[in-house]
mmCIF file of C-alpha atoms in Angstrom:
data_model
loop_
_atom_site.group_PDB
_atom_site.id
_atom_site.type_symbol
_atom_site.label_atom_id
_atom_site.label_comp_id
_atom_site.label_asym_id
_atom_site.label_seq_id
_atom_site.Cartn_x
_atom_site.Cartn_y
_atom_site.Cartn_z
ATOM 1 C CA MET X 1 162.419 59.630 154.574
ATOM 2 C CA VAL X 2 161.623 56.126 153.365
ATOM 3 C CA ALA X 3 158.671 55.934 155.754
ATOM 4 C CA LYS X 4 157.160 59.099 154.258
ATOM 5 C CA ILE X 5 157.457 57.696 150.756
ATOM 6 C CA THR X 6 155.884 54.424 151.866
ATOM 7 C CA VAL X 7 152.969 56.220 153.544
ATOM 8 C CA LEU X 8 152.432 58.452 150.514
ATOM 9 C CA ALA X 9 152.532 55.433 148.196
ATOM 10 C CA LEU X 10 150.003 53.624 150.396
ATOM 11 C CA LEU X 11 147.760 56.682 150.483
ATOM 12 C CA ALA X 12 147.973 57.190 146.710
ATOM 13 C CA ARG X 13 147.239 53.523 146.021
ATOM 14 C CA SER X 14 144.298 53.532 148.433
ATOM 15 C CA VAL X 15 142.824 56.711 146.948
ATOM 16 C CA LEU X 16 143.118 55.211 143.465
ATOM 17 C CA TYR X 17 141.393 51.989 144.559
ATOM 18 C CA SER X 18 138.652 53.982 146.276
ATOM 19 C CA LEU X 19 138.039 56.127 143.216
ATOM 20 C CA ILE X 20 137.799 53.033 141.031
ATOM 21 C CA VAL X 21 135.244 51.460 143.396
ATOM 22 C CA ILE X 22 133.179 54.661 143.565
ATOM 23 C CA LEU X 23 133.267 55.097 139.783
ATOM 24 C CA ILE X 24 132.129 51.517 139.183
ATOM 25 C CA ASP X 25 129.340 51.926 141.738
ATOM 26 C CA PHE X 26 128.236 55.197 140.150
ATOM 27 C CA VAL X 27 128.140 53.732 136.638
ATOM 28 C CA LEU X 28 126.194 50.651 137.781
ATOM 29 C CA LEU X 29 123.697 52.692 139.786
ATOM 30 C CA PHE X 30 123.202 55.123 136.922
ATOM 31 C CA ALA X 31 122.607 52.205 134.543
ATOM 32 C CA ILE X 32 120.061 50.668 136.917
ATOM 33 C CA GLN X 33 118.231 53.807 138.028
ATOM 34 C CA GLY X 34 118.632 55.870 134.868
ATOM 35 C CA SER X 35 118.490 59.228 136.665
ATOM 36 C CA LEU X 36 120.525 61.210 139.136
ATOM 37 C CA ASN X 37 117.631 61.953 141.535
ATOM 38 C CA GLN X 38 118.177 59.237 144.160
ATOM 39 C CA ILE X 39 121.668 58.150 143.189
ATOM 40 C CA ALA X 40 123.473 60.127 145.951
ATOM 41 C CA PHE X 41 121.616 58.336 148.755
ATOM 42 C CA THR X 42 122.103 54.886 147.263
ATOM 43 C CA LEU X 43 125.713 55.577 146.324
ATOM 44 C CA SER X 44 126.614 56.814 149.808
ATOM 45 C CA LEU X 45 124.999 53.762 151.397
ATOM 46 C CA LEU X 46 126.742 51.373 149.005
ATOM 47 C CA VAL X 47 130.145 53.037 149.452
ATOM 48 C CA LEU X 48 129.683 52.957 153.249
ATOM 49 C CA LEU X 49 128.946 49.229 153.058
ATOM 50 C CA GLU X 50 131.983 48.587 150.857
ATOM 51 C CA GLY X 51 134.183 50.659 153.180
ATOM 52 C CA GLY X 52 132.997 48.597 156.134
ATOM 53 C CA ILE X 53 133.768 45.404 154.256
ATOM 54 C CA GLY X 54 137.243 46.739 153.438
ATOM 55 C CA LEU X 55 137.898 47.555 157.091
ATOM 56 C CA THR X 56 136.647 44.139 158.195
ATOM 57 C CA VAL X 57 138.729 42.232 155.657
ATOM 58 C CA GLY X 58 141.812 44.320 156.451
ATOM 59 C CA GLY X 59 141.371 43.721 160.163
ATOM 60 C CA ALA X 60 140.908 40.002 159.620
ATOM 61 C CA VAL X 61 144.052 39.798 157.493
ATOM 62 C CA ALA X 62 146.075 41.796 160.030
ATOM 63 C CA PHE X 63 144.744 39.715 162.928
ATOM 64 C CA TYR X 64 145.528 36.376 161.265
ATOM 65 C CA SER X 65 147.709 34.615 163.794
ATOM 66 C CA PRO X 66 150.328 31.860 163.544
ATOM 67 C CA VAL X 67 147.906 29.538 165.370
ATOM 68 C CA GLY X 68 145.351 30.025 162.603
ATOM 69 C CA ALA X 69 148.085 29.476 160.050
ATOM 70 C CA LYS X 70 149.070 26.182 161.706
ATOM 71 C CA ILE X 71 145.446 25.004 161.618
ATOM 72 C CA SER X 72 145.286 26.008 157.950
ATOM 73 C CA GLU X 73 148.502 24.066 157.259
ATOM 74 C CA ILE X 74 147.102 20.919 158.858
ATOM 75 C CA LEU X 75 143.530 21.048 157.543
ATOM 76 C CA LEU X 76 143.941 22.725 154.173
ATOM 77 C CA HIS X 77 147.528 21.669 153.407
ATOM 78 C CA SER X 78 148.565 25.270 152.779
ATOM 79 C CA LYS X 79 152.122 26.578 152.721
ATOM 80 C CA PRO X 80 153.860 26.996 156.089
ATOM 81 C CA TRP X 81 153.513 30.399 157.734
ATOM 82 C CA THR X 82 156.782 32.328 157.668
ATOM 83 C CA ALA X 83 157.876 35.791 158.721
ATOM 84 C CA GLN X 84 157.948 36.809 155.050
ATOM 85 C CA ARG X 85 154.330 35.726 154.540
ATOM 86 C CA GLN X 86 153.382 37.624 157.718
ATOM 87 C CA LYS X 87 154.950 40.828 156.335
ATOM 88 C CA GLU X 88 153.130 40.388 153.024
ATOM 89 C CA ALA X 89 149.820 39.842 154.828
ATOM 90 C CA GLU X 90 150.343 42.969 156.934
ATOM 91 C CA LYS X 91 151.149 44.984 153.811
ATOM 92 C CA GLN X 92 147.928 43.790 152.165
ATOM 93 C CA ALA X 93 146.000 44.518 155.358
ATOM 94 C CA ARG X 94 147.275 48.114 155.390
ATOM 95 C CA THR X 95 145.980 48.639 151.865
ATOM 96 C CA TRP X 96 142.569 47.132 152.705
ATOM 97 C CA ILE X 97 142.247 49.220 155.863
ATOM 98 C CA ALA X 98 143.349 52.494 154.238
ATOM 99 C CA THR X 99 141.015 51.951 151.284
ATOM 100 C CA GLY X 100 138.148 51.098 153.643
ATOM 101 C CA MET X 101 138.746 54.270 155.662
ATOM 102 C CA ILE X 102 138.776 56.397 152.515
ATOM 103 C CA LEU X 103 135.548 54.767 151.308
ATOM 104 C CA VAL X 104 133.816 55.402 154.644
ATOM 105 C CA PHE X 105 134.944 59.033 154.576
ATOM 106 C CA ALA X 106 133.821 59.359 150.942
ATOM 107 C CA SER X 107 130.392 57.984 151.844
ATOM 108 C CA PHE X 108 130.022 60.705 154.477
ATOM 109 C CA VAL X 109 131.018 63.344 151.936
ATOM 110 C CA ILE X 110 128.609 61.948 149.314
ATOM 111 C CA SER X 111 125.756 61.839 151.825
ATOM 112 C CA ALA X 112 126.279 65.550 152.551
ATOM 113 C CA PHE X 113 124.998 66.324 149.068
#
């Protein structure tokens, strides 16, 4: 039961983030272009790009290994990598990846119009 609540919370948070990104993009494109004629094409392309960036960042965060953390500790004097930090990074990666997937799907839906 807890897993369902966690998945629903992740999905709700990711949908909210995606809607915020799409709304900001829409407002900026409308302010720049001034009309709704070509906004669907540009908006779908921009949302697809942002979704790809979200997937890439989420994958990079999830893939971050203890070896990379050790190098970061030595070179950048960052905090030591612990199991707790690994769990937090994976939680952030899930949000990035889910939001990226929703943005990619939304770009396909927008481009259909």
